[in-house]
């Protein structure tokens, strides 16, 4: 399988003819090659985007919207094919790709096709000075979108859809670890009638092709999702160029369980919020705090359920836990198990490499639950981004709030309680961008999405992201 760049509506080889191997996590085999693009490829993509911008930015909103709707339909028409590709490239269970990743990619285009027709700006009558001020919301021009490997097409389109809906043209780079569905998107853009150059997809390494997008002087905004360290690098490269930046970074999200919760619902959802997508979602609740009275019962029931999760080949419809995304990532996650044990954590289950018959070289591991007696350990403070959770009892609301807020991250939190007053107190006091009460990852695309502290800067979603992808201009008219 040869993956090419998609520039100006054409699939093209990288200029320097350099290629990177693409691995299948389920069996560890190389199954394709992707372009090792450089600044030269980014420049060609930029020129295509700049030239498309002239007509795309003035196309009536309804016309842009129609194209995005066609794209959404085409993604749905190709759901099976895209889901299989996503699963092959990422290692996630194909049933997850079919029910979450690909439907959401279609929804991203459909949502922003509608949202852009409702987007509006303010006008202020400046009373006493006979003037009217209004705000123009103009597209920025050419923008850069850089996305990670955990939810490949889902997060790629989460950026591209609002960017182009708002009238921008895009130079985008998917993760070099999971390029396949982004590659397939090019052909669908063509079928949907998206004019050439509106979306340009450049594949390659972050430090090379990604960095070239960030450093390009005329790419005026960067929307990035990925690791916190990479986010810091991007921020320092973009700052002297005065670019608009949206950074959605890592998380170390607390899952706080009070004894008065709806136990069955909490247990089932906690299983998902811990291990969905092999725990490789920035929103996973990897720190579980349980009120003392419920702790022992929770520990028994939760570990029992975790031990029953099916680890297996992503194509198997019975698989709950597929392969981790890469060999390096598997090593990193397994290292954290050792670190946790050295720091006094008690491994209650899992945490071992698993060999699946016939796929010996695949990147599988059993989901791990680690009991910790203090939150002051690396397993409880650093983002592991794999099928690993820590559990710890707490006595009071005050104590758990303090521990929950102590980490450097602030993306999301989950709270399980049926006490309304506690819900209000906790959700207001917790330091993060998203709070789920008695649920997890229930998404409404109109809501602001993003985190605080080391989890990022800015918000995606709804009108927030349409504001990000436009420049406000104040026009003042004296009459
Ligand atoms: O992601 P990177 P990595 C976390 C998770 C994971 C860690 C590292 O903890 O273990 O990050 O993952 C591109 N300029 N998350 O290293 O490098 C890169 O090519 C421009 C959380 O695999 O951040 C890819 O397209 N771009 C997360 C994208 O950045 C650069 C999802 C993300 O890769 C670049 C993934 C550079 N200098 C990992 N360097 C989440 N928030 O959901 C890399 N890239």
Short mmCIF file of C-alpha atoms and ligand atoms in Angstrom, two decimals:
data_model
loop_
_atom_site.label_atom_id
_atom_site.label_comp_id
_atom_site.label_asym_id
_atom_site.label_seq_id
_atom_site.Cartn_x
_atom_site.Cartn_y
_atom_site.Cartn_z
CA UNK A 1 0.00 0.00 0.00
CA UNK A 2 1.58 3.25 -1.13
CA UNK A 3 0.20 6.37 0.46
CA UNK A 4 0.79 9.66 -1.34
CA UNK A 5 0.38 13.31 -0.50
CA UNK A 6 -2.88 14.90 -1.65
CA UNK A 7 -2.05 18.33 -3.03
CA UNK A 8 -4.18 20.52 -5.28
CA UNK A 9 -6.65 17.68 -5.76
CA UNK A 10 -3.98 15.23 -6.96
CA UNK A 11 -2.20 12.32 -5.31
CA UNK A 12 1.53 13.01 -5.62
CA UNK A 13 4.82 11.51 -4.45
CA UNK A 14 7.01 13.50 -2.05
CA UNK A 15 9.47 15.73 -3.93
CA UNK A 16 12.60 14.18 -2.39
CA UNK A 17 11.19 10.66 -2.90
CA UNK A 18 11.72 9.70 0.77
CA UNK A 19 9.39 7.12 2.35
CA UNK A 20 8.52 5.87 5.84
CA UNK A 21 7.38 2.32 6.68
CA UNK A 22 3.86 1.96 7.99
CA UNK A 23 3.27 -0.83 10.52
CA UNK A 24 0.14 -2.83 11.26
CA UNK A 25 -0.18 -2.96 15.09
CA UNK A 26 -2.21 -6.19 15.02
CA UNK A 27 0.71 -8.24 13.63
CA UNK A 28 3.73 -5.93 13.71
CA UNK A 29 4.22 -6.24 9.92
CA UNK A 30 5.12 -3.41 7.57
CA UNK A 31 2.19 -3.08 5.22
CA UNK A 32 2.72 0.20 3.49
CA UNK A 33 4.86 3.24 2.82
CA UNK A 34 4.04 6.86 3.44
CA UNK A 35 5.76 10.02 2.17
CA UNK A 36 8.58 11.41 4.27
CA UNK A 37 7.60 14.95 3.23
CA UNK A 38 9.78 17.99 3.73
CA UNK A 39 9.39 21.76 3.77
CA UNK A 40 9.36 21.66 -0.06
CA UNK A 41 6.20 19.55 -0.10
CA UNK A 42 4.62 21.83 2.49
CA UNK A 43 5.46 24.82 0.28
CA UNK A 44 3.75 23.25 -2.75
CA UNK A 45 0.72 22.46 -0.58
CA UNK A 46 0.70 26.02 0.73
CA UNK A 47 0.77 27.48 -2.80
CA UNK A 48 -2.17 25.28 -3.82
CA UNK A 49 -4.11 26.34 -0.72
CA UNK A 50 -3.34 30.03 -1.25
CA UNK A 51 -4.55 29.94 -4.80
CA UNK A 52 -7.76 28.03 -3.88
CA UNK A 53 -8.49 30.52 -1.11
CA UNK A 54 -9.40 33.29 -3.56
CA UNK A 55 -12.56 31.56 -4.74
CA UNK A 56 -13.30 29.29 -1.74
CA UNK A 57 -13.42 32.18 0.72
CA UNK A 58 -16.08 34.02 -1.32
CA UNK A 59 -18.19 31.02 -2.23
CA UNK A 60 -21.68 31.48 -0.72
CA UNK A 61 -21.92 29.69 2.60
CA UNK A 62 -24.76 27.47 1.31
CA UNK A 63 -22.49 26.20 -1.46
CA UNK A 64 -19.68 25.37 0.94
CA UNK A 65 -22.19 23.74 3.22
CA UNK A 66 -23.56 21.52 0.40
CA UNK A 67 -20.08 20.20 -0.36
CA UNK A 68 -19.43 19.39 3.31
CA UNK A 69 -22.77 17.57 3.50
CA UNK A 70 -21.87 15.50 0.44
CA UNK A 71 -18.56 14.66 2.07
CA UNK A 72 -20.38 13.51 5.23
CA UNK A 73 -22.64 11.27 3.12
CA UNK A 74 -19.66 9.82 1.26
CA UNK A 75 -17.91 8.97 4.52
CA UNK A 76 -21.04 7.13 5.62
CA UNK A 77 -21.32 5.35 2.26
CA UNK A 78 -17.74 4.14 2.77
CA UNK A 79 -18.09 3.37 6.47
CA UNK A 80 -17.08 -0.30 6.31
CA UNK A 81 -14.01 0.35 4.17
CA UNK A 82 -12.87 3.31 6.28
CA UNK A 83 -13.47 1.46 9.56
CA UNK A 84 -11.46 -1.54 8.39
CA UNK A 85 -8.61 0.74 7.31
CA UNK A 86 -8.69 2.63 10.62
CA UNK A 87 -8.58 -0.59 12.56
CA UNK A 88 -5.74 -2.02 10.47
CA UNK A 89 -3.69 1.16 10.81
CA UNK A 90 -4.31 1.86 14.49
CA UNK A 91 -4.97 -1.54 16.10
CA UNK A 92 -8.35 -0.51 17.49
CA UNK A 93 -11.23 -3.02 17.42
CA UNK A 94 -13.00 -2.71 14.09
CA UNK A 95 -16.33 -2.58 15.93
CA UNK A 96 -15.14 0.62 17.66
CA UNK A 97 -14.07 2.17 14.36
CA UNK A 98 -17.48 1.30 12.87
CA UNK A 99 -19.51 2.70 15.73
CA UNK A 100 -17.40 5.62 16.93
CA UNK A 101 -14.51 6.80 14.74
CA UNK A 102 -16.01 6.82 11.27
CA UNK A 103 -19.57 7.89 12.18
CA UNK A 104 -18.05 10.77 14.09
CA UNK A 105 -15.88 11.81 11.13
CA UNK A 106 -19.08 12.08 9.04
CA UNK A 107 -20.79 13.93 11.85
CA UNK A 108 -17.93 16.45 12.01
CA UNK A 109 -18.54 17.50 8.41
CA UNK A 110 -22.32 17.48 8.78
CA UNK A 111 -22.24 19.44 12.01
CA UNK A 112 -20.01 22.22 10.64
CA UNK A 113 -21.92 22.30 7.34
CA UNK A 114 -24.93 23.34 9.42
CA UNK A 115 -23.09 25.39 12.05
CA UNK A 116 -21.57 27.72 9.48
CA UNK A 117 -25.02 28.67 8.19
CA UNK A 118 -25.95 29.77 11.72
CA UNK A 119 -22.70 31.55 12.59
CA UNK A 120 -23.18 35.24 13.25
CA UNK A 121 -21.32 38.24 14.59
CA UNK A 122 -22.22 41.27 16.67
CA UNK A 123 -23.23 44.78 15.82
CA UNK A 124 -23.18 47.64 18.35
CA UNK A 125 -25.02 50.87 18.02
CA UNK A 126 -22.71 53.44 19.62
CA UNK A 127 -25.41 55.61 21.13
CA UNK A 128 -24.70 59.36 21.38
CA UNK A 129 -21.90 59.32 18.80
CA UNK A 130 -24.10 58.46 15.80
CA UNK A 131 -22.06 55.44 14.87
CA UNK A 132 -22.63 51.81 14.27
CA UNK A 133 -19.93 49.22 14.91
CA UNK A 134 -20.15 45.77 13.49
CA UNK A 135 -17.82 42.80 13.52
CA UNK A 136 -16.80 41.08 10.34
CA UNK A 137 -15.71 37.47 10.81
CA UNK A 138 -13.37 36.76 7.91
CA UNK A 139 -11.54 33.51 7.17
CA UNK A 140 -7.88 33.62 8.10
CA UNK A 141 -6.43 32.30 4.81
CA UNK A 142 -4.29 29.19 4.83
CA UNK A 143 -4.31 27.32 8.13
CA UNK A 144 -2.44 24.25 9.41
CA UNK A 145 -4.10 21.23 11.06
CA UNK A 146 -1.93 18.61 12.76
CA UNK A 147 -3.54 15.56 14.30
CA UNK A 148 -2.53 12.46 16.31
CA UNK A 149 -2.86 8.70 15.95
CA UNK A 150 -5.37 7.69 18.60
CA UNK A 151 -8.59 8.73 16.82
CA UNK A 152 -7.11 9.32 13.36
CA UNK A 153 -9.96 10.32 11.02
CA UNK A 154 -12.16 11.51 13.89
CA UNK A 155 -9.64 14.14 15.05
CA UNK A 156 -8.32 14.98 11.58
CA UNK A 157 -11.82 15.94 10.42
CA UNK A 158 -12.66 17.63 13.75
CA UNK A 159 -10.16 20.32 12.67
CA UNK A 160 -10.53 20.31 8.90
CA UNK A 161 -14.35 20.55 8.84
CA UNK A 162 -14.62 23.85 10.78
CA UNK A 163 -11.54 25.28 9.05
CA UNK A 164 -12.95 24.85 5.55
CA UNK A 165 -16.54 25.58 6.60
CA UNK A 166 -15.31 28.99 7.75
CA UNK A 167 -13.76 29.65 4.31
CA UNK A 168 -10.12 28.78 4.96
CA UNK A 169 -7.91 26.50 2.93
CA UNK A 170 -5.89 23.89 4.76
CA UNK A 171 -2.50 22.25 4.82
CA UNK A 172 -3.04 19.22 7.05
CA UNK A 173 -0.78 16.54 8.44
CA UNK A 174 -2.14 13.35 10.00
CA UNK A 175 0.05 11.31 12.30
CA UNK A 176 2.78 9.39 10.49
CA UNK A 177 1.72 6.37 12.59
CA UNK A 178 -1.87 6.30 11.23
CA UNK A 179 -2.00 7.95 7.78
CA UNK A 180 -4.39 5.61 6.00
CA UNK A 181 -7.87 7.08 6.45
CA UNK A 182 -6.57 10.63 5.87
CA UNK A 183 -5.19 9.33 2.58
CA UNK A 184 -8.60 7.88 1.69
CA UNK A 185 -10.29 11.17 2.52
CA UNK A 186 -8.58 12.85 -0.45
CA UNK A 187 -10.48 10.73 -2.96
CA UNK A 188 -13.78 11.42 -1.15
CA UNK A 189 -13.11 15.18 -1.21
CA UNK A 190 -12.73 14.92 -4.95
CA UNK A 191 -16.02 12.99 -5.30
CA UNK A 192 -17.82 15.50 -3.08
CA UNK A 193 -16.74 18.30 -5.42
CA UNK A 194 -14.42 20.05 -2.97
CA UNK A 195 -12.41 22.39 -5.21
CA UNK A 196 -8.74 21.45 -5.66
CA UNK A 197 -6.41 23.04 -3.15
CA UNK A 198 -9.01 23.64 -0.42
CA UNK A 199 -7.67 20.65 1.51
CA UNK A 200 -4.07 19.55 1.04
CA UNK A 201 -2.76 16.56 2.96
CA UNK A 202 0.96 16.24 3.54
CA UNK A 203 2.25 13.07 5.22
CA UNK A 204 5.44 12.65 7.18
CA UNK A 205 7.27 13.09 10.44
CA UNK A 206 6.26 15.71 12.96
CA UNK A 207 9.73 17.16 13.38
CA UNK A 208 10.02 17.59 9.60
CA UNK A 209 6.72 18.05 7.72
CA UNK A 210 4.84 19.07 10.89
CA UNK A 211 7.50 21.55 11.91
CA UNK A 212 7.54 23.00 8.37
CA UNK A 213 3.79 23.72 8.62
CA UNK A 214 4.25 25.37 12.01
CA UNK A 215 7.20 27.47 10.80
CA UNK A 216 5.67 28.47 7.48
CA UNK A 217 5.45 32.27 7.68
CA UNK A 218 2.18 32.50 5.74
CA UNK A 219 0.24 29.70 7.43
CA UNK A 220 -1.41 31.96 9.95
CA UNK A 221 -3.09 29.58 12.38
CA UNK A 222 -2.24 26.14 13.72
CA UNK A 223 -4.71 23.73 15.23
CA UNK A 224 -2.89 20.85 16.94
CA UNK A 225 -3.90 17.79 18.94
CA UNK A 226 -1.20 15.60 20.40
CA UNK A 227 1.25 15.23 23.25
CA UNK A 228 1.96 18.03 25.72
CA UNK A 229 5.69 18.13 24.95
CA UNK A 230 5.00 18.45 21.23
CA UNK A 231 2.46 21.17 22.01
CA UNK A 232 5.13 23.12 23.88
CA UNK A 233 7.50 22.84 20.92
CA UNK A 234 4.83 24.02 18.52
CA UNK A 235 3.93 26.93 20.79
CA UNK A 236 7.54 28.10 20.98
CA UNK A 237 7.99 27.90 17.20
CA UNK A 238 4.70 29.67 16.49
CA UNK A 239 5.00 32.44 19.09
CA UNK A 240 7.62 34.64 17.32
CA UNK A 241 5.54 34.34 14.14
CA UNK A 242 2.44 35.56 16.04
CA UNK A 243 0.23 32.72 14.87
CA UNK A 244 -3.16 31.87 16.23
CA UNK A 245 -2.82 28.60 18.13
CA UNK A 246 -5.25 25.99 19.33
CA UNK A 247 -3.60 23.21 21.34
CA UNK A 248 -5.46 20.15 22.59
CA UNK A 249 -2.93 18.16 24.59
CA UNK A 250 -2.75 15.34 27.09
CA UNK A 251 -4.82 14.59 30.15
CA UNK A 252 -4.68 12.75 33.47
CA UNK A 253 -8.35 12.82 34.18
CA UNK A 254 -9.90 11.99 37.55
CA UNK A 255 -12.89 9.68 37.76
CA UNK A 256 -14.44 10.46 41.17
CA UNK A 257 -16.92 7.94 42.51
CA UNK A 258 -19.13 8.70 45.50
CA UNK A 259 -20.91 5.95 47.41
CA UNK A 260 -24.36 7.33 46.54
CA UNK A 261 -23.90 6.78 42.78
CA UNK A 262 -25.92 4.54 40.50
CA UNK A 263 -23.50 1.65 40.96
CA UNK A 264 -24.24 -0.52 37.92
CA UNK A 265 -24.17 2.35 35.45
CA UNK A 266 -20.99 3.70 37.09
CA UNK A 267 -19.24 0.31 36.86
CA UNK A 268 -20.07 -0.26 33.19
CA UNK A 269 -19.16 3.28 32.20
CA UNK A 270 -15.95 3.23 34.24
CA UNK A 271 -14.88 0.14 32.34
CA UNK A 272 -15.30 2.12 29.12
CA UNK A 273 -13.78 5.37 30.38
CA UNK A 274 -10.72 3.40 31.53
CA UNK A 275 -10.06 1.14 28.56
CA UNK A 276 -11.91 2.30 25.44
CA UNK A 277 -9.51 2.41 22.50
CA UNK A 278 -6.91 0.63 24.69
CA UNK A 279 -6.99 3.66 27.01
CA UNK A 280 -5.56 5.80 24.23
CA UNK A 281 -8.03 8.67 24.45
CA UNK A 282 -7.06 11.98 26.01
CA UNK A 283 -10.43 11.91 27.86
CA UNK A 284 -9.97 8.52 29.53
CA UNK A 285 -10.39 8.62 33.29
CA UNK A 286 -7.06 7.12 34.27
CA UNK A 287 -7.14 8.13 37.96
CA UNK A 288 -10.06 6.51 39.75
CA UNK A 289 -10.92 7.77 43.24
CA UNK A 290 -13.57 5.84 45.16
CA UNK A 291 -15.28 6.92 48.38
CA UNK A 292 -14.01 4.79 51.26
CA UNK A 293 -17.33 3.02 52.01
CA UNK A 294 -17.58 1.72 48.45
CA UNK A 295 -13.90 1.00 47.89
CA UNK A 296 -13.62 -2.74 48.64
CA UNK A 297 -16.77 -3.65 46.74
CA UNK A 298 -15.70 -1.55 43.76
CA UNK A 299 -12.25 -3.11 43.76
CA UNK A 300 -13.63 -6.66 43.56
CA UNK A 301 -16.29 -5.92 40.95
CA UNK A 302 -14.10 -3.73 38.77
CA UNK A 303 -11.11 -6.07 38.67
CA UNK A 304 -13.45 -8.96 37.91
CA UNK A 305 -14.87 -7.11 34.91
CA UNK A 306 -11.44 -5.97 33.69
CA UNK A 307 -10.17 -9.55 33.79
CA UNK A 308 -13.08 -10.55 31.57
CA UNK A 309 -12.32 -8.07 28.82
CA UNK A 310 -11.40 -9.87 25.59
CA UNK A 311 -7.96 -9.02 24.28
CA UNK A 312 -7.63 -9.98 20.65
CA UNK A 313 -7.17 -9.21 17.00
CA UNK A 314 -8.95 -5.96 16.07
CA UNK A 315 -10.95 -7.73 13.33
CA UNK A 316 -12.55 -10.11 15.79
CA UNK A 317 -16.01 -8.79 16.65
CA UNK A 318 -15.60 -10.14 20.21
CA UNK A 319 -12.47 -8.09 20.86
CA UNK A 320 -12.74 -5.42 23.56
CA UNK A 321 -9.04 -4.57 23.74
CA UNK A 322 -7.13 -4.51 20.44
CA UNK A 323 -3.48 -3.73 19.85
CA UNK A 324 -1.67 -0.63 21.07
CA UNK A 325 -0.69 1.72 18.30
CA UNK A 326 3.05 1.00 18.03
CA UNK A 327 5.86 -1.03 19.42
CA UNK A 328 7.43 2.09 21.01
CA UNK A 329 4.17 3.03 22.62
CA UNK A 330 3.67 -0.48 24.00
CA UNK A 331 7.16 -0.32 25.53
CA UNK A 332 6.40 3.06 27.07
CA UNK A 333 3.17 1.81 28.65
CA UNK A 334 4.81 -1.38 29.95
CA UNK A 335 7.63 0.72 31.46
CA UNK A 336 5.02 2.62 33.45
CA UNK A 337 3.81 -0.66 34.97
CA UNK A 338 7.35 -1.25 36.29
CA UNK A 339 7.61 2.33 37.52
CA UNK A 340 4.28 1.99 39.36
CA UNK A 341 5.42 -1.23 41.05
CA UNK A 342 8.77 0.29 42.06
CA UNK A 343 6.92 3.22 43.59
CA UNK A 344 4.81 0.90 45.78
CA UNK A 345 1.75 0.47 43.58
CA UNK A 346 0.02 -2.92 43.78
CA UNK A 347 -0.83 -4.44 40.40
CA UNK A 348 -4.30 -5.97 40.85
CA UNK A 349 -4.55 -7.34 37.32
CA UNK A 350 -3.09 -7.15 33.80
CA UNK A 351 -0.10 -5.05 32.85
CA UNK A 352 1.58 -7.76 30.78
CA UNK A 353 2.39 -8.21 27.15
CA UNK A 354 -0.05 -10.63 25.53
CA UNK A 355 0.71 -12.90 22.59
CA UNK A 356 -2.26 -13.51 20.33
CA UNK A 357 -1.94 -16.83 18.47
CA UNK A 358 -0.98 -16.29 14.85
CA UNK A 359 -0.11 -12.63 15.47
CA UNK A 360 2.94 -13.05 17.72
CA UNK A 361 4.50 -9.72 16.81
CA UNK A 362 1.35 -7.66 17.50
CA UNK A 363 1.41 -4.95 20.18
CA UNK A 364 -1.03 -6.39 22.73
CA UNK A 365 -1.15 -6.02 26.50
CA UNK A 366 -3.65 -6.87 29.22
CA UNK A 367 -5.51 -3.95 30.83
CA UNK A 368 -3.99 -3.02 34.17
CA UNK A 369 -5.50 -1.85 37.44
CA UNK A 370 -2.98 -0.50 39.96
CA UNK A 371 -3.89 0.19 43.56
CA UNK A 372 -1.99 3.17 44.91
CA UNK A 373 -1.88 4.47 48.46
CA UNK A 374 -0.69 7.94 47.53
CA UNK A 375 -1.34 10.23 44.60
CA UNK A 376 2.31 11.30 44.76
CA UNK A 377 3.54 8.69 42.28
CA UNK A 378 4.33 8.95 38.59
CA UNK A 379 1.63 6.45 37.60
CA UNK A 380 -0.86 8.81 39.14
CA UNK A 381 0.54 12.06 37.81
CA UNK A 382 1.90 11.41 34.31
CA UNK A 383 -0.09 10.63 31.21
CA UNK A 384 0.41 6.94 30.35
CA UNK A 385 -2.09 6.87 27.47
CA UNK A 386 -2.63 3.13 27.55
CA UNK A 387 -4.85 0.51 29.22
CA UNK A 388 -3.69 1.42 32.73
CA UNK A 389 -5.65 2.97 35.60
CA UNK A 390 -4.84 3.65 39.22
CA UNK A 391 -7.42 3.25 41.98
CA UNK A 392 -7.35 4.88 45.40
CA UNK A 393 -9.90 5.43 48.21
CA UNK A 394 -10.85 8.85 49.57
CA UNK A 395 -12.68 9.99 52.70
CA UNK A 396 -14.05 13.45 51.96
CA UNK A 397 -15.09 15.69 49.12
CA UNK A 398 -12.44 18.20 50.13
CA UNK A 399 -9.69 15.60 50.10
CA UNK A 400 -10.58 14.20 46.67
CA UNK A 401 -10.96 17.66 45.15
CA UNK A 402 -7.52 18.58 46.38
CA UNK A 403 -5.96 15.43 44.92
CA UNK A 404 -7.90 15.72 41.66
CA UNK A 405 -6.66 19.27 41.13
CA UNK A 406 -3.04 18.62 42.07
CA UNK A 407 -1.81 17.31 38.69
CA UNK A 408 -0.38 19.44 35.89
CA UNK A 409 -3.21 18.49 33.52
CA UNK A 410 -6.75 19.81 33.34
CA UNK A 411 -8.67 18.29 30.46
CA UNK A 412 -11.73 16.48 31.81
CA UNK A 413 -13.23 14.95 34.96
CA UNK A 414 -15.99 12.48 35.68
CA UNK A 415 -18.07 12.64 38.87
CA UNK A 416 -20.44 9.90 40.01
CA UNK A 417 -23.03 11.02 42.55
CA UNK A 418 -26.77 11.53 42.90
CA UNK A 419 -26.38 14.51 45.21
CA UNK A 420 -27.25 17.64 43.28
CA UNK A 421 -25.53 20.06 45.63
CA UNK A 422 -22.34 18.05 45.53
CA UNK A 423 -22.54 17.89 41.75
CA UNK A 424 -22.69 21.67 41.61
CA UNK A 425 -19.90 22.22 44.16
CA UNK A 426 -17.57 19.70 42.55
CA UNK A 427 -18.12 20.66 38.93
CA UNK A 428 -17.50 24.31 39.69
CA UNK A 429 -14.38 23.68 41.79
CA UNK A 430 -12.61 21.13 39.65
CA UNK A 431 -9.79 22.43 37.45
CA UNK A 432 -10.52 21.25 33.91
CA UNK A 433 -12.29 22.10 30.67
CA UNK A 434 -14.96 19.37 30.61
CA UNK A 435 -16.92 17.77 33.47
CA UNK A 436 -19.12 14.71 33.00
CA UNK A 437 -21.57 13.89 35.77
CA UNK A 438 -22.93 10.32 35.81
CA UNK A 439 -21.71 9.71 32.27
CA UNK A 440 -18.55 9.79 30.17
CA UNK A 441 -17.72 11.07 26.70
CA UNK A 442 -21.27 12.05 25.94
CA UNK A 443 -20.55 14.62 23.27
CA UNK A 444 -22.64 17.47 21.93
CA UNK A 445 -20.59 19.12 19.19
CA UNK A 446 -21.94 22.58 20.06
CA UNK A 447 -20.06 22.62 23.36
CA UNK A 448 -16.58 24.08 23.93
CA UNK A 449 -13.97 21.33 23.91
CA UNK A 450 -10.48 21.61 25.39
CA UNK A 451 -8.50 21.88 28.57
CA UNK A 452 -6.54 24.09 30.90
CA UNK A 453 -3.02 23.87 32.40
CA UNK A 454 -0.83 21.39 30.46
CA UNK A 455 -3.88 20.07 28.63
CA UNK A 456 -3.83 22.95 26.22
CA UNK A 457 -4.89 26.36 25.09
CA UNK A 458 -8.12 27.37 23.35
CA UNK A 459 -11.32 25.50 22.66
CA UNK A 460 -12.57 23.47 19.75
CA UNK A 461 -16.22 22.68 18.96
CA UNK A 462 -19.30 24.71 18.08
CA UNK A 463 -18.93 28.43 17.49
CA UNK A 464 -15.74 28.50 19.59
CA UNK A 465 -13.78 26.84 16.79
CA UNK A 466 -15.47 28.94 14.11
CA UNK A 467 -14.25 31.98 16.05
CA UNK A 468 -10.77 30.44 16.13
CA UNK A 469 -10.76 29.90 12.37
CA UNK A 470 -11.88 33.47 11.60
CA UNK A 471 -10.39 36.89 12.29
CA UNK A 472 -12.77 39.42 13.80
CA UNK A 473 -12.60 42.86 12.20
CA UNK A 474 -14.34 45.84 13.71
CA UNK A 475 -15.96 48.20 11.18
CA UNK A 476 -17.11 51.55 12.60
CA UNK A 477 -19.47 53.71 10.50
CA UNK A 478 -20.35 57.24 11.52
CA UNK A 479 -23.65 58.52 10.23
O1 LIG B 1 2.39 12.34 19.73
P1 LIG B 1 2.86 13.67 19.03
P2 LIG B 1 3.24 11.08 20.13
C1 LIG B 1 0.13 11.96 24.16
C2 LIG B 1 0.28 10.58 24.75
C3 LIG B 1 1.39 10.02 23.97
C4 LIG B 1 2.28 11.22 23.82
C5 LIG B 1 3.25 11.18 22.69
O2 LIG B 1 0.65 10.68 26.10
O3 LIG B 1 2.06 8.97 24.63
O4 LIG B 1 1.37 12.27 23.60
O5 LIG B 1 2.61 10.76 21.53
C6 LIG B 1 3.04 15.76 15.03
N1 LIG B 1 5.89 20.04 14.92
N2 LIG B 1 -0.90 12.06 23.14
O6 LIG B 1 4.68 11.39 20.30
O7 LIG B 1 4.31 13.62 18.68
C7 LIG B 1 3.07 14.27 14.80
O8 LIG B 1 3.68 13.96 13.57
C8 LIG B 1 4.69 19.79 14.37
C9 LIG B 1 -2.10 12.73 23.52
O9 LIG B 1 2.91 10.02 19.16
O10 LIG B 1 2.39 14.79 19.85
C10 LIG B 1 1.59 13.94 14.85
O11 LIG B 1 0.97 14.28 13.61
N3 LIG B 1 4.07 18.62 14.49
C11 LIG B 1 -2.97 12.98 22.40
C12 LIG B 1 1.08 14.89 15.94
O12 LIG B 1 2.07 15.91 16.05
C13 LIG B 1 4.66 17.65 15.21
C14 LIG B 1 -2.97 12.13 21.23
C15 LIG B 1 0.91 14.25 17.31
O13 LIG B 1 2.07 13.55 17.66
C16 LIG B 1 5.92 17.85 15.81
C17 LIG B 1 -1.68 11.55 20.95
C18 LIG B 1 6.53 19.12 15.65
N4 LIG B 1 7.71 19.41 16.20
C19 LIG B 1 -0.72 11.52 21.91
N5 LIG B 1 6.27 16.72 16.46
C20 LIG B 1 -4.29 13.64 22.67
N6 LIG B 1 -4.28 14.85 23.20
O14 LIG B 1 -5.33 13.09 22.34
C21 LIG B 1 5.27 15.83 16.26
N7 LIG B 1 4.30 16.38 15.49
#
